[in-house]
Short mmCIF file of C-alpha atoms and ligand atoms in Angstrom, two decimals:
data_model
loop_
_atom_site.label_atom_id
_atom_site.label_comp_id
_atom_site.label_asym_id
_atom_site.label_seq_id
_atom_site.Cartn_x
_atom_site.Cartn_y
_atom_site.Cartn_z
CA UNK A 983 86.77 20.92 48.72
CA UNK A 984 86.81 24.92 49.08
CA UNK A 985 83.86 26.48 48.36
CA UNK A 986 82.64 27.27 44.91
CA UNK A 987 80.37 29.66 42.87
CA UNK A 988 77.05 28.25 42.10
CA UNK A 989 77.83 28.69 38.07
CA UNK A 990 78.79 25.58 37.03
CA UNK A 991 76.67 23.53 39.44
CA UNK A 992 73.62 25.61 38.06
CA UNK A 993 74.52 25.48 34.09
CA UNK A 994 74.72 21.98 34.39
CA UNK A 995 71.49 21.77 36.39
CA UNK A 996 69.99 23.63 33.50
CA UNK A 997 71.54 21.81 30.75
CA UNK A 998 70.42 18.30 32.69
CA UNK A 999 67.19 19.56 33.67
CA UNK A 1000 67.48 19.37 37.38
CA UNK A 1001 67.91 21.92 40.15
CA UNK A 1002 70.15 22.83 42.79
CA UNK A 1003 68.41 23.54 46.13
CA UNK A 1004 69.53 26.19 48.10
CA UNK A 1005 68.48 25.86 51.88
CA UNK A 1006 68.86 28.07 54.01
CA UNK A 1007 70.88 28.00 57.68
CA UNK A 1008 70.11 29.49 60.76
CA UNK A 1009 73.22 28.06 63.12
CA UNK A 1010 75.81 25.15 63.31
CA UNK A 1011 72.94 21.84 63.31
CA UNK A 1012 71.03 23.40 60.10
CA UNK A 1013 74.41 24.11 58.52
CA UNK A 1014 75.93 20.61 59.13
CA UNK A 1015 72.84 18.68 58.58
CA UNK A 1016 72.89 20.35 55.01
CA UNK A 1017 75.97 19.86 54.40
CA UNK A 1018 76.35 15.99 55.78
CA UNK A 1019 72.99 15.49 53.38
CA UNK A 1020 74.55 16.96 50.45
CA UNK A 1021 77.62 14.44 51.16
CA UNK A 1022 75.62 11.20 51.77
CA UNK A 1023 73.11 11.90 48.49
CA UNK A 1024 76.27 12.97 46.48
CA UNK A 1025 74.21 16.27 45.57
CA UNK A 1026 75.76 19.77 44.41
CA UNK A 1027 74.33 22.28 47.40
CA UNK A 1028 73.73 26.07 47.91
CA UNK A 1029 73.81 27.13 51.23
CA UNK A 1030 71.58 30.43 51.53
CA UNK A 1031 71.97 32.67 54.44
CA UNK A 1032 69.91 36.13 54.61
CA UNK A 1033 71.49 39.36 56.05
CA UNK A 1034 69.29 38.42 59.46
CA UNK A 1035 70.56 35.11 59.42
CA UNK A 1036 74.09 36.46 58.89
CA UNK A 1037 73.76 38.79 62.11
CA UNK A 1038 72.02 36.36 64.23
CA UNK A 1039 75.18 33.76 63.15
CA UNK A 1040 77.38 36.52 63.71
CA UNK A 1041 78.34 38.31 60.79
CA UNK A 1042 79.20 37.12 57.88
CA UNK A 1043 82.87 36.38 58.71
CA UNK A 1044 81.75 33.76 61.36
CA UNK A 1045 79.76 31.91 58.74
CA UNK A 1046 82.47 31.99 56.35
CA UNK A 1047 84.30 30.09 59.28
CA UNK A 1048 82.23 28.24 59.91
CA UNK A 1049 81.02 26.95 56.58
CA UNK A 1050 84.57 26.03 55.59
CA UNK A 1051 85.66 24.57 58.91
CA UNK A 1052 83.08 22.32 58.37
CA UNK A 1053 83.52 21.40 55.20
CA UNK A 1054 87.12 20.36 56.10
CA UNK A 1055 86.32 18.53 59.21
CA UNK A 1056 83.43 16.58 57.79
CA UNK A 1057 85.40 15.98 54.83
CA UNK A 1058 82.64 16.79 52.28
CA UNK A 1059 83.79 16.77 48.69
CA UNK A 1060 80.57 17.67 47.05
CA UNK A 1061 80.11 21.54 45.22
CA UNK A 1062 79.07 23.63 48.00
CA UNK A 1063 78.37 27.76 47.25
CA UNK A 1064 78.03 29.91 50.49
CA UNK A 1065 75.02 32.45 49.04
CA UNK A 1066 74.03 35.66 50.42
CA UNK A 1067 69.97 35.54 49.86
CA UNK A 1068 68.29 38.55 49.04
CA UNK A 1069 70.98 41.24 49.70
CA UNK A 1070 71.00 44.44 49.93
CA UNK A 1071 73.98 46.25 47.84
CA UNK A 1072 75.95 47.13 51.23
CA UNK A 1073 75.37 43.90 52.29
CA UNK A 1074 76.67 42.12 48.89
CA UNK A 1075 79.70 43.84 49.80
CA UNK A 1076 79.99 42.76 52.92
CA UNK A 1077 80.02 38.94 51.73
CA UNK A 1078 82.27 39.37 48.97
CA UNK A 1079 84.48 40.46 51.21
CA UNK A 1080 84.08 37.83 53.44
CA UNK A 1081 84.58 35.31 51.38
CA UNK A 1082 81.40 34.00 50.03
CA UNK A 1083 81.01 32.17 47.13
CA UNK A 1084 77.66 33.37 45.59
CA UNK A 1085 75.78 36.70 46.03
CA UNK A 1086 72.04 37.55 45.56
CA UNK A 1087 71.45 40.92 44.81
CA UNK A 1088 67.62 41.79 45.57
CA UNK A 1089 66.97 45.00 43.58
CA UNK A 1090 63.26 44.32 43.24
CA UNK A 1091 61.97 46.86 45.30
CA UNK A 1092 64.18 49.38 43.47
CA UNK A 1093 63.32 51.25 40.62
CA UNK A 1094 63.86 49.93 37.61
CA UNK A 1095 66.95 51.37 36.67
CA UNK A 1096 68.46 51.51 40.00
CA UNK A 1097 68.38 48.06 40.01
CA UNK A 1098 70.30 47.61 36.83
CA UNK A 1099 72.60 49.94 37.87
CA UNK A 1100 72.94 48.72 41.48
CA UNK A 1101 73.29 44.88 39.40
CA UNK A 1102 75.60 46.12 36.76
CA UNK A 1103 78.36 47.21 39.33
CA UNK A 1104 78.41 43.77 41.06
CA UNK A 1105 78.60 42.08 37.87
CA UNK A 1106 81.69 43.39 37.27
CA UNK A 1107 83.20 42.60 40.80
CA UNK A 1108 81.62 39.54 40.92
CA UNK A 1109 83.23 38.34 37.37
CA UNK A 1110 87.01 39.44 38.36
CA UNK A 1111 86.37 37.58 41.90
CA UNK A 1112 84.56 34.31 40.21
CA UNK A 1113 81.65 34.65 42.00
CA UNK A 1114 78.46 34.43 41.06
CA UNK A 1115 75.92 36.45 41.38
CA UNK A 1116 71.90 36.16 41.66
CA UNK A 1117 69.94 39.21 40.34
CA UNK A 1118 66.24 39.67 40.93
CA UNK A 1119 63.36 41.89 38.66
CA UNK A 1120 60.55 43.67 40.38
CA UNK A 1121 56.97 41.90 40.11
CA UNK A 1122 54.14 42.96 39.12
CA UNK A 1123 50.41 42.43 40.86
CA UNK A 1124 50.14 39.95 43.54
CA UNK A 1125 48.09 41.75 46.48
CA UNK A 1126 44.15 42.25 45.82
CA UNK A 1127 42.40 43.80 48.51
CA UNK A 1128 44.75 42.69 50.92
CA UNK A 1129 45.04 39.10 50.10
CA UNK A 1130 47.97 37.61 48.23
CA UNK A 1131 46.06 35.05 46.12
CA UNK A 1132 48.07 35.19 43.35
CA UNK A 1133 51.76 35.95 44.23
CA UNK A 1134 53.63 38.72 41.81
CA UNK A 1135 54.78 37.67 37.92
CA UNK A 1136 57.40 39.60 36.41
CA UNK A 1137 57.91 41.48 33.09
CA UNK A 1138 60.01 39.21 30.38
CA UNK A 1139 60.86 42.37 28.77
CA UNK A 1140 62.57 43.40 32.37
CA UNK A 1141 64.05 39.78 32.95
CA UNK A 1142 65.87 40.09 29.64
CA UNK A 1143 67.31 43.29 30.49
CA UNK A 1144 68.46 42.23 33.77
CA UNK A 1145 69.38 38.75 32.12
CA UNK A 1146 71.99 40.14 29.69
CA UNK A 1147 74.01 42.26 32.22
CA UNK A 1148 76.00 39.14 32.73
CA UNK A 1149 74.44 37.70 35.78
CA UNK A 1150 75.32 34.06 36.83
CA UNK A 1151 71.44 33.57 37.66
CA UNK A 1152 68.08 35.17 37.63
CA UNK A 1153 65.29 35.15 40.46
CA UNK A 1154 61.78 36.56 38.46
CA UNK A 1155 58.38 36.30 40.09
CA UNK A 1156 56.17 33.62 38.98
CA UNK A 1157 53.09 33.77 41.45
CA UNK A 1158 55.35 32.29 44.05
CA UNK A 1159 55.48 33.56 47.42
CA UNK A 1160 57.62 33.39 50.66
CA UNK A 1161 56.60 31.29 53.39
CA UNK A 1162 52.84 29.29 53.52
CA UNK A 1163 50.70 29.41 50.57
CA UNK A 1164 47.33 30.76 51.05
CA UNK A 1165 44.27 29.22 50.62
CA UNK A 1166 43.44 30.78 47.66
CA UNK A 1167 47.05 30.59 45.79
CA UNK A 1168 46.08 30.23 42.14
CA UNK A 1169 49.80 28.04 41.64
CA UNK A 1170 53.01 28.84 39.77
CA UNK A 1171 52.09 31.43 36.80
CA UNK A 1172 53.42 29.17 33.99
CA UNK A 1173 52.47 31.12 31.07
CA UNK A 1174 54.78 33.84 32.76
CA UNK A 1175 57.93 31.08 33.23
CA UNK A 1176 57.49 30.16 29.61
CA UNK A 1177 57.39 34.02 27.87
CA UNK A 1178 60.45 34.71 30.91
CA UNK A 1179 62.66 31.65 29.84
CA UNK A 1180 61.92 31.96 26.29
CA UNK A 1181 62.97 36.13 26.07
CA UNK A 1182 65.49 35.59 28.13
CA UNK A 1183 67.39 33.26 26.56
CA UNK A 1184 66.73 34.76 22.88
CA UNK A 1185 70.62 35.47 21.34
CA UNK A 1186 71.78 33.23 24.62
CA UNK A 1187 74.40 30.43 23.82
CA UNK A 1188 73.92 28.95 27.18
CA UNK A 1189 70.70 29.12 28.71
CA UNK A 1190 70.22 31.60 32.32
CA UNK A 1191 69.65 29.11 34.97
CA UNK A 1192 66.29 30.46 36.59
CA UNK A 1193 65.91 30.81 40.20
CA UNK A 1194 62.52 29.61 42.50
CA UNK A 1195 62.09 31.71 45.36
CA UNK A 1196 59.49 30.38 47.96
CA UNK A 1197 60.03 26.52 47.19
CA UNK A 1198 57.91 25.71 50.97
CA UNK A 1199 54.63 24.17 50.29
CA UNK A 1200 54.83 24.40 46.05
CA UNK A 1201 53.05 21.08 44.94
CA UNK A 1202 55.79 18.89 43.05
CA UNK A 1203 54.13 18.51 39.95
CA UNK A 1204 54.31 22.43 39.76
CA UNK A 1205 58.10 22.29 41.22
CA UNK A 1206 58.91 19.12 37.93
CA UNK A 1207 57.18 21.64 35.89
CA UNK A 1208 58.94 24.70 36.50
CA UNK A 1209 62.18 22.65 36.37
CA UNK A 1210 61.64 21.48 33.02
CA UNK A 1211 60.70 25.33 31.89
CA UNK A 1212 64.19 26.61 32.90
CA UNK A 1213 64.53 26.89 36.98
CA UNK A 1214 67.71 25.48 37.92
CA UNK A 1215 67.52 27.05 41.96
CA UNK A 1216 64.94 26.35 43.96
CA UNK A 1217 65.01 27.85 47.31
CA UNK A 1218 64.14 26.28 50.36
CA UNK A 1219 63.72 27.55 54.03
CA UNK A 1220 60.34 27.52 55.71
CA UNK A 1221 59.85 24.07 55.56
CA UNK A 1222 63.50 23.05 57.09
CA UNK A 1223 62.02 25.50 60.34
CA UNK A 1224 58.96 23.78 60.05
CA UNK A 1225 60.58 20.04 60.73
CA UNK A 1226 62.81 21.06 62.75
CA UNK A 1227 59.76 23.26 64.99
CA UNK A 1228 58.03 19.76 64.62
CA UNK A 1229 60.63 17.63 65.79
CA UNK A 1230 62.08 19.55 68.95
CA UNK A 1231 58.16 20.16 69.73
CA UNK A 1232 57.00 16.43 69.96
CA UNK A 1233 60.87 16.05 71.41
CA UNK A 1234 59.32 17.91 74.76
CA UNK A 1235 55.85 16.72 74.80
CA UNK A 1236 57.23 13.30 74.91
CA UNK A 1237 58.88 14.44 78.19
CA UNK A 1238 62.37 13.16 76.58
CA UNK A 1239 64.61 16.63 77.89
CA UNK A 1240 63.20 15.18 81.04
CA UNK A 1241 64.54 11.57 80.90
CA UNK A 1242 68.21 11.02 82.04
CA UNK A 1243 70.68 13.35 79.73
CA UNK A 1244 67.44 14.58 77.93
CA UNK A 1245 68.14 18.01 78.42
CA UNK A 1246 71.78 17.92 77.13
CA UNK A 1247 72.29 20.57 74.11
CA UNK A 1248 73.30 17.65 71.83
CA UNK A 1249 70.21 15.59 72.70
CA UNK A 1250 67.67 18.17 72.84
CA UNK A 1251 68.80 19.20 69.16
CA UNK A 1252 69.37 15.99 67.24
CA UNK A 1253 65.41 15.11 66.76
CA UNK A 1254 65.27 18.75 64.82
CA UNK A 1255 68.71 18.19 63.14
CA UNK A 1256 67.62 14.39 61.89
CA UNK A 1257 64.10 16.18 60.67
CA UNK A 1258 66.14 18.60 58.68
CA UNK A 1259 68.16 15.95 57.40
CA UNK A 1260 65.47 13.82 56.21
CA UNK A 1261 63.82 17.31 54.69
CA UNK A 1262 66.70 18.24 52.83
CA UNK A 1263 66.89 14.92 50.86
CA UNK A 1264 63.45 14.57 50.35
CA UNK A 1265 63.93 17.99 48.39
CA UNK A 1266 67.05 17.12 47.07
CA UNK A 1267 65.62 14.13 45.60
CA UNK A 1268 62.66 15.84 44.19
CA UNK A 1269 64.76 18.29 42.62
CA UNK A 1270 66.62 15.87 40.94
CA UNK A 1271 70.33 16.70 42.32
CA UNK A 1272 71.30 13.36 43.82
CA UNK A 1273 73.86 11.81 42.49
CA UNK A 1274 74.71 14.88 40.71
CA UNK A 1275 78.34 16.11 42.37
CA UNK A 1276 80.60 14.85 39.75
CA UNK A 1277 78.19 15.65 36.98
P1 LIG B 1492 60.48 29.58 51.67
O1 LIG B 1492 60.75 30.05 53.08
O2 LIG B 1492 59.08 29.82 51.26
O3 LIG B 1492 60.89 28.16 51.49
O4 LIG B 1492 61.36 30.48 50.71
C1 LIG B 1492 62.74 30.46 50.78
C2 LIG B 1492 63.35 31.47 49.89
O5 LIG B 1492 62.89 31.75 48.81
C3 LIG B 1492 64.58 32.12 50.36
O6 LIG B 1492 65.01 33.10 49.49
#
């Protein structure tokens, strides 16, 4: 199957309340034991790659490569989008051009109505190309003294703007954060979720799939929660790094690289590409997407 845009894989996650994960790759064993997972659990699958991904793999024309060589030689029939996470707008035209499937814009930082602006443009060249296209609103609070406790929530009145330029998707904050939680992390705001997915789809015929940023180390009660309040993405990448760091790690201290062939490429990485593996359907399964490719 060619690649696809996410929209159809996420308006059905939506309407079936379920979510797509989108993990993130780093090189050929993250992208193929994604992809080979997807396949096996029958599971719609968003592969996310961020502009320092896309350099260390290359540039973006490698990936493109190398995402649809695989899917041809491994036979996978399942809904895959090729996503650009958190681009810049230079960069969104880079993958377009490319040939991805699915773009992230990340205006955040941006003001206000640069961001619109900036998101309004790719909406158009996104629509006339079928792709789709991931926008994402500034947040609000987050850092106190220093210390994120809370993570940043973002403005419904903001989300709806940025929801009714047409986007395919939409990332808002929701006091989650990138990487490990700390400590102190109060959990997913969802009295911000609720007033986001109910302004945003006000005067909507088909609900906006919502987006989770920062799915490593959210409790899944909180993840079945936010599902059920409108996310239809989650996002996933820390915690494929983190089985993978655990697997090749033990790998060594076991002295294994040092046993016959140990220390063959293709040995050395298949403890870390089995750990992702086994990651990716754990997620997949908590997210509900199993089964899901034909839905
Ligand atoms: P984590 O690294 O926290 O899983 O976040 C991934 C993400 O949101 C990518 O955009």
């Amino acid at each position: 199957m060619a690649l696809v845009s996410a929209k159809d894989m996420l308006n059905k996650a939506r309407a079936g309340k379920y979510a797509v994960g989108q993990f993130n790759i780093n090189n050929l064993e993250w992208t193929k034991a994604i992809l080979l997972t997807a396949q096996e659990l029958q599971s719609p699958v968003i592969l996310g790659v961020s502009e320092g991904a896309g350099k260390y793999m290359c540039g973006y024309k490698t990936v493109v490569g190398m995402v649809k060589g695989m899917i041809e030689e491994l036979n996978i029939t399942v809904p895959v989008a090729l996503h650009l996470d958190h681009g810049t707008f230079e960069g969104a035209k880079k993958c377009i051009n490319a040939g991805f499937s699915s773009i992230m814009f990340d205006g955040s930082h941006l003001p206000f109505e640069e961001n619109v602006a900036k998101t309004t443009a790719l909406v158009n060249t996104c629509d006339v190309l079928g792709i789709s296209l991931e926008a994402e609103v500034g947040a609000i609070g987050g850092e106190e003294d220093g210390v994120i406790g809370k993570g940043e929530c973002a403005d419904p009145e903001e989300c709806k703007t940025v929801a009714d330029l047409g986007v395919t998707m939409l990332a808002a904050g929701i006091g989650n954060i990138h990487g490990a939680y700390p400590e102190n992390w109060e959990g997913l705001s969802f009295t911000t979720l609720d007033a986001i997915n109910k302004r945003v789809n006000e005067g909507r015929e088909t609900p906006m799939p919502l987006v989770l940023h920062g799915g490593t180390g959210i409790p899944d009660d909180q993840i079945k929660k936010a599902i059920s309040l409108g996310v239809a993405k989650i996002n996933v990448n820390t915690e494929c790094q983190w089985a993978f760091q655990e697997a090749t790690r033990k790998y060594i201290e076991e002295g294994k690289d040092k046993q016959g062939k140990g220390f063959d490429p293709r040995k050395l990485l298949a403890p870390g590409f089995e750990a992702i593996k086994a990651k990716v359907a754990e997620k997949m399964t908590l997210f509900g997407s199993v089964g899901k490719a034909n839905d």
